[in-house]
mmCIF file of C-alpha atoms in Angstrom:
data_model
loop_
_atom_site.group_PDB
_atom_site.id
_atom_site.type_symbol
_atom_site.label_atom_id
_atom_site.label_comp_id
_atom_site.label_asym_id
_atom_site.label_seq_id
_atom_site.Cartn_x
_atom_site.Cartn_y
_atom_site.Cartn_z
ATOM 1 C CA MET R 5 -15.330 -12.425 -60.832
ATOM 2 C CA LYS R 6 -17.895 -10.926 -58.452
ATOM 3 C CA LYS R 7 -17.210 -13.718 -55.977
ATOM 4 C CA ILE R 8 -13.464 -13.109 -56.220
ATOM 5 C CA LEU R 9 -13.943 -9.398 -55.630
ATOM 6 C CA THR R 10 -16.086 -10.138 -52.582
ATOM 7 C CA ILE R 11 -13.428 -12.414 -51.151
ATOM 8 C CA LEU R 12 -10.755 -9.796 -51.789
ATOM 9 C CA LEU R 13 -12.890 -7.126 -50.149
ATOM 10 C CA VAL R 14 -13.447 -9.264 -47.050
ATOM 11 C CA ALA R 15 -9.732 -10.003 -46.868
ATOM 12 C CA LEU R 16 -8.919 -6.319 -47.226
ATOM 13 C CA ILE R 17 -11.326 -5.411 -44.429
ATOM 14 C CA ALA R 18 -9.818 -8.102 -42.205
ATOM 15 C CA CYS R 19 -6.294 -6.892 -42.907
ATOM 16 C CA THR R 20 -7.328 -3.327 -42.219
ATOM 17 C CA ALA R 21 -8.826 -4.381 -38.892
ATOM 18 C CA VAL R 22 -5.676 -6.284 -37.959
ATOM 19 C CA PHE R 23 -3.523 -3.311 -38.957
ATOM 20 C CA ALA R 24 -5.731 -0.956 -36.961
ATOM 21 C CA GLN R 25 -5.522 -3.227 -33.934
ATOM 22 C CA ALA R 26 -1.747 -3.475 -34.287
ATOM 23 C CA SER R 27 -1.499 0.281 -34.526
ATOM 24 C CA LYS R 28 -3.638 0.615 -31.435
ATOM 25 C CA GLU R 29 -1.454 -1.833 -29.532
ATOM 26 C CA VAL R 30 1.787 0.049 -30.161
ATOM 27 C CA SER R 31 0.351 3.543 -29.691
ATOM 28 C CA TYR R 32 -0.052 3.422 -25.893
ATOM 29 C CA PRO R 33 0.765 5.716 -24.252
ATOM 30 C CA GLU R 34 0.042 8.714 -26.446
ATOM 31 C CA LYS R 35 -0.225 11.256 -23.620
ATOM 32 C CA SER R 36 0.759 11.767 -19.987
ATOM 33 C CA ILE R 37 -0.510 9.389 -17.306
ATOM 34 C CA ASN R 38 -2.063 10.378 -13.998
ATOM 35 C CA LEU R 39 -0.960 8.313 -11.001
ATOM 36 C CA ILE R 40 -3.371 8.728 -8.102
ATOM 37 C CA VAL R 41 -2.026 8.403 -4.560
ATOM 38 C CA PRO R 42 -4.996 8.190 -2.159
ATOM 39 C CA TYR R 43 -3.094 9.824 0.716
ATOM 40 C CA GLY R 44 -1.359 13.109 1.409
ATOM 41 C CA ALA R 45 2.193 13.826 0.328
ATOM 42 C CA GLY R 46 5.100 12.476 2.348
ATOM 43 C CA GLY R 47 3.731 9.102 3.417
ATOM 44 C CA THR R 48 5.089 5.689 2.431
ATOM 45 C CA THR R 49 2.626 5.181 -0.420
ATOM 46 C CA ASP R 50 3.347 8.638 -1.819
ATOM 47 C CA LEU R 51 7.120 8.225 -1.565
ATOM 48 C CA THR R 52 7.058 4.803 -3.220
ATOM 49 C CA ALA R 53 4.709 6.014 -5.947
ATOM 50 C CA ARG R 54 7.014 8.865 -6.894
ATOM 51 C CA ALA R 55 10.100 6.656 -6.992
ATOM 52 C CA ILE R 56 8.441 4.027 -9.191
ATOM 53 C CA ALA R 57 6.707 6.629 -11.378
ATOM 54 C CA ASN R 58 10.028 8.149 -12.415
ATOM 55 C CA GLY R 59 11.302 4.870 -13.794
ATOM 56 C CA MET R 60 8.011 3.940 -15.444
ATOM 57 C CA ALA R 61 7.821 7.346 -17.119
ATOM 58 C CA THR R 62 11.298 6.897 -18.579
ATOM 59 C CA LYS R 63 10.395 3.511 -20.041
ATOM 60 C CA LEU R 64 7.010 4.641 -21.380
ATOM 61 C CA GLY R 65 8.391 7.871 -22.784
ATOM 62 C CA VAL R 66 5.697 10.075 -21.265
ATOM 63 C CA THR R 67 5.216 12.132 -18.126
ATOM 64 C CA ILE R 68 3.548 10.477 -15.144
ATOM 65 C CA ASN R 69 1.845 13.075 -12.969
ATOM 66 C CA VAL R 70 1.479 12.045 -9.312
ATOM 67 C CA ASN R 71 -1.734 13.421 -7.820
ATOM 68 C CA ASN R 72 -2.568 13.147 -4.111
ATOM 69 C CA VAL R 73 -6.288 12.545 -3.548
ATOM 70 C CA ALA R 74 -6.576 11.979 0.195
ATOM 71 C CA GLY R 75 -9.610 11.081 2.254
ATOM 72 C CA ALA R 76 -11.556 8.303 3.975
ATOM 73 C CA GLY R 77 -8.599 6.060 4.747
ATOM 74 C CA GLY R 78 -7.470 5.994 1.125
ATOM 75 C CA SER R 79 -10.861 5.096 -0.307
ATOM 76 C CA THR R 80 -11.570 8.479 -1.940
ATOM 77 C CA GLY R 81 -8.659 8.301 -4.362
ATOM 78 C CA THR R 82 -8.986 4.549 -4.845
ATOM 79 C CA LEU R 83 -12.668 4.780 -5.781
ATOM 80 C CA GLN R 84 -11.883 7.642 -8.156
ATOM 81 C CA VAL R 85 -9.692 5.252 -10.130
ATOM 82 C CA GLU R 86 -12.010 2.270 -9.667
ATOM 83 C CA ASN R 87 -15.036 4.143 -10.970
ATOM 84 C CA GLY R 88 -13.287 6.323 -13.546
ATOM 85 C CA LYS R 89 -12.476 5.751 -17.207
ATOM 86 C CA ASN R 90 -10.322 2.657 -17.455
ATOM 87 C CA ASP R 91 -8.022 3.465 -20.379
ATOM 88 C CA GLY R 92 -4.566 3.174 -18.840
ATOM 89 C CA TYR R 93 -4.158 6.909 -18.399
ATOM 90 C CA THR R 94 -5.300 6.972 -14.777
ATOM 91 C CA ILE R 95 -3.581 4.442 -12.538
ATOM 92 C CA LEU R 96 -3.307 3.974 -8.783
ATOM 93 C CA ALA R 97 -0.529 3.587 -6.241
ATOM 94 C CA ASN R 98 -1.919 2.242 -2.995
ATOM 95 C CA GLY R 99 -1.050 0.394 0.168
ATOM 96 C CA MET R 100 -2.336 -3.147 0.054
ATOM 97 C CA LEU R 101 -3.558 -3.042 3.649
ATOM 98 C CA ALA R 102 -6.012 -0.383 2.538
ATOM 99 C CA LEU R 103 -6.892 -1.894 -0.835
ATOM 100 C CA THR R 104 -7.433 -5.450 0.363
ATOM 101 C CA THR R 105 -9.637 -4.352 3.266
ATOM 102 C CA MET R 106 -11.822 -1.893 1.342
ATOM 103 C CA PRO R 107 -14.665 -4.413 0.881
ATOM 104 C CA VAL R 108 -14.751 -5.481 4.534
ATOM 105 C CA ASN R 109 -14.718 -1.809 5.518
ATOM 106 C CA GLY R 110 -17.769 -1.250 3.351
ATOM 107 C CA TYR R 111 -16.174 1.078 0.790
ATOM 108 C CA THR R 112 -16.712 -1.181 -2.226
ATOM 109 C CA LYS R 113 -17.897 -4.653 -3.182
ATOM 110 C CA LYS R 114 -14.846 -5.222 -5.336
ATOM 111 C CA THR R 115 -11.753 -6.983 -4.018
ATOM 112 C CA PHE R 116 -8.088 -6.930 -4.929
ATOM 113 C CA ARG R 117 -8.940 -9.681 -7.441
ATOM 114 C CA ASP R 118 -10.732 -7.044 -9.529
ATOM 115 C CA TRP R 119 -7.453 -5.184 -10.072
ATOM 116 C CA ASP R 120 -4.271 -5.855 -12.006
ATOM 117 C CA ILE R 121 -1.526 -5.235 -9.455
ATOM 118 C CA TRP R 122 2.246 -4.916 -9.407
ATOM 119 C CA VAL R 123 3.596 -5.249 -5.834
ATOM 120 C CA ALA R 124 6.608 -2.994 -5.290
ATOM 121 C CA THR R 125 7.767 -2.446 -1.687
ATOM 122 C CA TYR R 126 7.286 -3.481 1.935
ATOM 123 C CA ALA R 127 7.772 -1.299 5.027
ATOM 124 C CA PRO R 128 7.279 -2.399 8.669
ATOM 125 C CA ASN R 129 5.278 -0.484 11.251
ATOM 126 C CA ALA R 130 7.175 1.517 13.851
ATOM 127 C CA ILE R 131 5.546 2.556 17.124
ATOM 128 C CA VAL R 132 6.909 6.037 17.797
ATOM 129 C CA VAL R 133 6.355 8.758 20.391
ATOM 130 C CA PRO R 134 7.719 12.286 20.876
ATOM 131 C CA ALA R 135 11.218 12.502 22.299
ATOM 132 C CA ASN R 136 9.834 13.916 25.567
ATOM 133 C CA SER R 137 7.202 11.191 25.962
ATOM 134 C CA PRO R 138 7.001 9.398 29.315
ATOM 135 C CA TYR R 139 6.968 6.101 27.395
ATOM 136 C CA LYS R 140 10.501 4.731 27.225
ATOM 137 C CA THR R 141 9.585 1.243 25.979
ATOM 138 C CA VAL R 142 6.618 -0.442 24.344
ATOM 139 C CA ASP R 143 5.996 -2.161 27.683
ATOM 140 C CA ASP R 144 5.481 1.296 29.231
ATOM 141 C CA LEU R 145 2.974 2.151 26.512
ATOM 142 C CA ILE R 146 1.034 -1.071 26.868
ATOM 143 C CA ALA R 147 0.904 -0.687 30.643
ATOM 144 C CA ASP R 148 -0.638 2.768 30.249
ATOM 145 C CA MET R 149 -3.120 1.523 27.636
ATOM 146 C CA GLN R 150 -4.249 -1.108 30.114
ATOM 147 C CA LYS R 151 -4.434 1.442 32.915
ATOM 148 C CA ARG R 152 -6.345 4.016 30.820
ATOM 149 C CA PRO R 153 -8.251 2.070 28.132
ATOM 150 C CA GLY R 154 -9.453 4.218 25.276
ATOM 151 C CA GLN R 155 -7.564 7.303 26.402
ATOM 152 C CA VAL R 156 -4.103 6.980 24.838
ATOM 153 C CA THR R 157 -4.256 8.781 21.473
ATOM 154 C CA PHE R 158 -2.946 7.074 18.336
ATOM 155 C CA GLY R 159 -2.690 9.058 15.092
ATOM 156 C CA THR R 160 -2.872 7.266 11.727
ATOM 157 C CA ALA R 161 -3.749 7.836 8.070
ATOM 158 C CA GLY R 162 -7.213 6.399 8.717
ATOM 159 C CA ILE R 163 -9.149 3.129 8.873
ATOM 160 C CA GLY R 164 -7.416 0.479 6.788
ATOM 161 C CA SER R 165 -4.142 2.394 6.528
ATOM 162 C CA GLY R 166 -0.791 0.918 7.503
ATOM 163 C CA GLY R 167 -0.769 2.903 10.721
ATOM 164 C CA HIS R 168 -4.227 1.686 11.667
ATOM 165 C CA PHE R 169 -3.026 -1.899 11.503
ATOM 166 C CA GLY R 170 -0.099 -1.035 13.736
ATOM 167 C CA ALA R 171 -2.526 0.406 16.253
ATOM 168 C CA GLU R 172 -4.762 -2.666 16.050
ATOM 169 C CA VAL R 173 -1.789 -4.924 16.764
ATOM 170 C CA LEU R 174 -1.065 -2.933 19.932
ATOM 171 C CA LYS R 175 -4.743 -3.167 20.865
ATOM 172 C CA ALA R 176 -4.748 -6.940 20.380
ATOM 173 C CA VAL R 177 -1.467 -7.429 22.242
ATOM 174 C CA SER R 178 -2.455 -5.210 25.173
ATOM 175 C CA GLY R 179 -6.114 -6.201 25.357
ATOM 176 C CA ALA R 180 -6.943 -2.494 25.689
ATOM 177 C CA ASP R 181 -8.470 -0.005 23.266
ATOM 178 C CA TYR R 182 -7.013 3.352 22.187
ATOM 179 C CA ASN R 183 -8.345 6.716 21.026
ATOM 180 C CA HIS R 184 -8.000 6.766 17.238
ATOM 181 C CA ILE R 185 -7.251 10.154 15.639
ATOM 182 C CA THR R 186 -7.211 10.054 11.817
ATOM 183 C CA TYR R 187 -5.317 12.259 9.381
ATOM 184 C CA ALA R 188 -5.184 12.702 5.606
ATOM 185 C CA GLY R 189 -2.071 10.563 5.237
ATOM 186 C CA GLY R 190 0.986 9.146 6.954
ATOM 187 C CA GLY R 191 2.888 12.416 6.629
ATOM 188 C CA PRO R 192 0.258 14.483 8.513
ATOM 189 C CA ALA R 193 0.031 11.787 11.205
ATOM 190 C CA VAL R 194 3.780 11.954 11.723
ATOM 191 C CA ASN R 195 3.623 15.741 11.904
ATOM 192 C CA ALA R 196 0.963 15.407 14.590
ATOM 193 C CA VAL R 197 3.122 13.240 16.827
ATOM 194 C CA LEU R 198 6.072 15.587 16.275
ATOM 195 C CA ALA R 199 3.877 18.472 17.440
ATOM 196 C CA GLY R 200 2.671 16.540 20.487
ATOM 197 C CA GLU R 201 -0.955 16.513 19.280
ATOM 198 C CA ILE R 202 -1.126 12.756 19.808
ATOM 199 C CA ASP R 203 0.575 10.337 22.178
ATOM 200 C CA VAL R 204 1.598 7.683 19.667
ATOM 201 C CA CYS R 205 2.041 7.295 15.926
ATOM 202 C CA PRO R 206 2.078 3.664 14.699
ATOM 203 C CA GLN R 207 2.721 4.520 11.037
ATOM 204 C CA LEU R 208 5.490 2.965 8.987
ATOM 205 C CA LEU R 209 9.202 3.090 9.714
ATOM 206 C CA ALA R 210 9.896 4.750 6.372
ATOM 207 C CA GLU R 211 7.779 7.719 7.426
ATOM 208 C CA THR R 212 9.461 8.214 10.791
ATOM 209 C CA LYS R 213 13.027 7.018 10.192
ATOM 210 C CA ASP R 214 14.609 10.446 9.723
ATOM 211 C CA HIS R 215 12.934 11.816 12.849
ATOM 212 C CA ILE R 216 14.084 8.821 14.890
ATOM 213 C CA ILE R 217 17.659 9.331 13.712
ATOM 214 C CA SER R 218 17.485 13.044 14.508
ATOM 215 C CA GLY R 219 16.202 12.310 18.011
ATOM 216 C CA LYS R 220 12.887 14.105 17.550
ATOM 217 C CA LEU R 221 10.985 10.837 17.874
ATOM 218 C CA ARG R 222 11.588 7.744 20.004
ATOM 219 C CA CYS R 223 10.933 4.350 18.470
ATOM 220 C CA LEU R 224 9.396 2.085 21.088
ATOM 221 C CA CYS R 225 9.425 -0.893 18.740
ATOM 222 C CA VAL R 226 9.016 -2.119 15.187
ATOM 223 C CA LEU R 227 6.456 -4.782 14.345
ATOM 224 C CA ALA R 228 9.152 -6.995 12.898
ATOM 225 C CA GLU R 229 10.702 -10.255 13.978
ATOM 226 C CA GLU R 230 14.135 -8.702 14.517
ATOM 227 C CA ASP R 231 15.604 -5.356 15.578
ATOM 228 C CA ILE R 232 16.215 -2.945 12.696
ATOM 229 C CA GLU R 233 19.324 -0.740 12.627
ATOM 230 C CA ILE R 234 18.419 2.399 10.681
ATOM 231 C CA ALA R 235 21.724 4.224 11.179
ATOM 232 C CA PRO R 236 25.021 3.456 12.927
ATOM 233 C CA GLY R 237 24.127 3.045 16.587
ATOM 234 C CA VAL R 238 20.409 3.750 16.018
ATOM 235 C CA VAL R 239 18.442 0.549 16.501
ATOM 236 C CA CYS R 240 14.667 0.157 16.501
ATOM 237 C CA PRO R 241 13.874 -2.753 18.848
ATOM 238 C CA SER R 242 11.557 -5.543 17.763
ATOM 239 C CA ILE R 243 8.293 -5.972 19.651
ATOM 240 C CA MET R 244 9.482 -9.548 20.085
ATOM 241 C CA LYS R 245 11.958 -8.200 22.667
ATOM 242 C CA SER R 246 9.056 -6.954 24.823
ATOM 243 C CA ASN R 247 7.178 -8.684 27.621
ATOM 244 C CA TYR R 248 4.354 -9.298 25.137
ATOM 245 C CA LYS R 249 6.266 -11.289 22.528
ATOM 246 C CA THR R 250 3.994 -14.327 22.839
ATOM 247 C CA ALA R 251 0.872 -12.298 22.096
ATOM 248 C CA ALA R 252 2.666 -10.382 19.326
ATOM 249 C CA ALA R 253 4.064 -13.451 17.556
ATOM 250 C CA LYS R 254 0.999 -14.127 15.425
ATOM 251 C CA PHE R 255 0.929 -10.565 14.084
ATOM 252 C CA VAL R 256 4.528 -9.943 13.064
ATOM 253 C CA PRO R 257 5.805 -9.093 10.605
ATOM 254 C CA MET R 258 3.253 -6.320 10.157
ATOM 255 C CA GLY R 259 3.649 -3.458 7.737
ATOM 256 C CA GLU R 260 2.497 -1.986 4.481
ATOM 257 C CA VAL R 261 2.972 -3.328 0.992
ATOM 258 C CA THR R 262 2.748 -0.675 -1.716
ATOM 259 C CA ALA R 263 1.805 -1.471 -5.295
ATOM 260 C CA ILE R 264 0.811 -0.010 -8.644
ATOM 261 C CA CYS R 265 -2.749 -0.944 -9.642
ATOM 262 C CA VAL R 266 -5.250 -0.634 -12.482
ATOM 263 C CA PRO R 267 -8.830 -1.950 -12.591
ATOM 264 C CA LYS R 268 -9.240 -5.199 -14.528
ATOM 265 C CA GLY R 269 -10.349 -4.812 -18.115
ATOM 266 C CA LEU R 270 -7.446 -3.106 -19.865
ATOM 267 C CA ASP R 271 -6.335 -4.517 -23.193
ATOM 268 C CA GLU R 272 -3.452 -6.928 -22.807
ATOM 269 C CA SER R 273 -1.331 -4.771 -25.128
ATOM 270 C CA VAL R 274 -1.639 -1.895 -22.640
ATOM 271 C CA LEU R 275 -0.971 -4.161 -19.675
ATOM 272 C CA SER R 276 2.151 -5.524 -21.338
ATOM 273 C CA LYS R 277 3.479 -1.967 -21.688
ATOM 274 C CA LEU R 278 2.803 -1.386 -17.988
ATOM 275 C CA ASP R 279 4.466 -4.732 -17.200
ATOM 276 C CA GLU R 280 7.613 -3.611 -18.999
ATOM 277 C CA ALA R 281 7.572 -0.161 -17.429
ATOM 278 C CA PHE R 282 7.147 -1.500 -13.893
ATOM 279 C CA ASP R 283 9.874 -4.112 -14.361
ATOM 280 C CA TYR R 284 12.213 -1.433 -15.700
ATOM 281 C CA ALA R 285 11.462 0.949 -12.825
ATOM 282 C CA ALA R 286 11.992 -1.708 -10.156
ATOM 283 C CA LYS R 287 15.469 -2.426 -11.522
ATOM 284 C CA GLN R 288 16.674 1.160 -11.433
ATOM 285 C CA LYS R 289 19.451 1.986 -9.002
ATOM 286 C CA GLU R 290 17.692 5.143 -7.894
ATOM 287 C CA VAL R 291 14.756 3.007 -6.728
ATOM 288 C CA SER R 292 16.916 0.530 -4.800
ATOM 289 C CA ASP R 293 18.922 3.386 -3.293
ATOM 290 C CA PHE R 294 15.685 5.105 -2.314
ATOM 291 C CA CYS R 295 14.413 1.937 -0.623
ATOM 292 C CA ASP R 296 17.652 1.565 1.311
ATOM 293 C CA LEU R 297 17.449 5.194 2.383
ATOM 294 C CA LYS R 298 13.893 4.802 3.675
ATOM 295 C CA SER R 299 14.296 1.254 5.087
ATOM 296 C CA PHE R 300 11.863 -0.212 2.547
ATOM 297 C CA SER R 301 12.267 -3.715 1.223
ATOM 298 C CA LEU R 302 12.060 -3.799 -2.577
ATOM 299 C CA ILE R 303 9.929 -6.855 -3.444
ATOM 300 C CA PRO R 304 8.797 -6.357 -7.075
ATOM 301 C CA MET R 305 6.279 -8.894 -8.357
ATOM 302 C CA ASN R 306 4.519 -9.364 -11.673
ATOM 303 C CA ARG R 307 0.732 -9.425 -11.912
ATOM 304 C CA ALA R 308 0.316 -13.156 -11.389
ATOM 305 C CA ASP R 309 2.711 -13.360 -8.442
ATOM 306 C CA SER R 310 1.127 -10.279 -6.872
ATOM 307 C CA GLN R 311 -2.288 -11.937 -6.867
ATOM 308 C CA LYS R 312 -0.885 -15.079 -5.235
ATOM 309 C CA TYR R 313 0.905 -13.015 -2.608
ATOM 310 C CA LEU R 314 -2.177 -10.938 -1.853
ATOM 311 C CA GLU R 315 -4.402 -13.931 -1.203
ATOM 312 C CA LYS R 316 -2.470 -14.561 2.034
ATOM 313 C CA PHE R 317 -1.864 -10.892 2.724
ATOM 314 C CA ALA R 318 -5.569 -10.038 2.427
ATOM 315 C CA SER R 319 -6.504 -12.886 4.744
ATOM 316 C CA LYS R 320 -4.216 -11.610 7.498
ATOM 317 C CA ALA R 321 -5.267 -7.977 7.074
ATOM 318 C CA CYS R 322 -9.013 -8.567 6.830
ATOM 319 C CA TYR R 323 -9.219 -10.932 9.783
ATOM 320 C CA ILE R 324 -7.228 -8.591 12.016
ATOM 321 C CA LEU R 325 -9.978 -6.035 11.451
ATOM 322 C CA TRP R 326 -12.800 -8.560 11.700
ATOM 323 C CA ASP R 327 -11.532 -10.094 14.942
ATOM 324 C CA ALA R 328 -11.085 -6.618 16.399
ATOM 325 C CA GLY R 329 -14.645 -5.655 15.505
ATOM 326 C CA ALA R 330 -13.213 -2.837 13.400
ATOM 327 C CA CYS R 331 -14.888 -3.588 10.055
ATOM 328 C CA ALA R 332 -18.431 -3.768 8.766
ATOM 329 C CA ASN R 333 -18.367 -6.958 6.701
ATOM 330 C CA ASN R 334 -17.226 -10.527 7.190
ATOM 331 C CA PRO R 335 -14.191 -11.329 4.998
ATOM 332 C CA ALA R 336 -15.739 -14.717 4.249
ATOM 333 C CA ASP R 337 -18.491 -12.932 2.309
ATOM 334 C CA PHE R 338 -15.821 -11.950 -0.214
ATOM 335 C CA LYS R 339 -14.301 -15.439 -0.328
ATOM 336 C CA ILE R 340 -11.346 -14.310 1.780
ATOM 337 C CA THR R 341 -10.463 -17.243 4.009
ATOM 338 C CA ARG R 342 -8.353 -17.489 7.143
#
């Protein structure tokens, strides 16, 4: 009898543990979620984050609070999530140019492989200047960069941001350096070029589209393979139409990919809830309409496909910086190959 009671007790404990685990699995989320955007409000990452967050919040049945934590080219907010409590209640929306190059820039030893990632959108770079700029074409800009190396001012959201990569492409194509002025996000960088504080803003088309349409900014080119019509009669020319198309060919298309991310280590039951929420959000009409409005491409990917995609993406991004002498560490040290 004692043996039977022992067996029953062990079985009861096991069942209790299974029940407790099952209860834990279905309880997430029990409170609001904080979504950290490591840039200021108004940039591509921020805009994408807010659009996706709305849909995810609906599916999860809780509020998702978007918090902008800008600084150090996106690393301040990213490291806050990376080093914080990993319980599914603090997640990240980031540009993959910034995230995949953080280790080569010396911000962290972790790579994109240490995150669970859901790729959401893509936006190409646009090289824009104030409407009264003397630069009428990208050829004009490049000619001046070559004439005055290191003097033409480019404003971006910082090292490793989407805009920084746009600037580095112009540097590589022209063979001339520029004067890099950094801001706390894509939105502030765009405001700076509108105010005439800087000569050029190479941020993303989504951030400058409305100002191009209004005539406040002139788009010299997009770092895309083809021209992009953003409104009837308003066409942003491809850099491949310039006199430097041969040099530019190996860099285009260039732009930012925005994704939702959490550090590896979350329970699979939590990740599956986030899987469902992201998939739901990406299918919402308001998200697709938003992407059309901002000239994003909606390219939703699950966690596995995102990792495959980012292997190639990280290689391109990291070696652009390495070849330009713009990063501290060799990508090969992080097993990122050409």
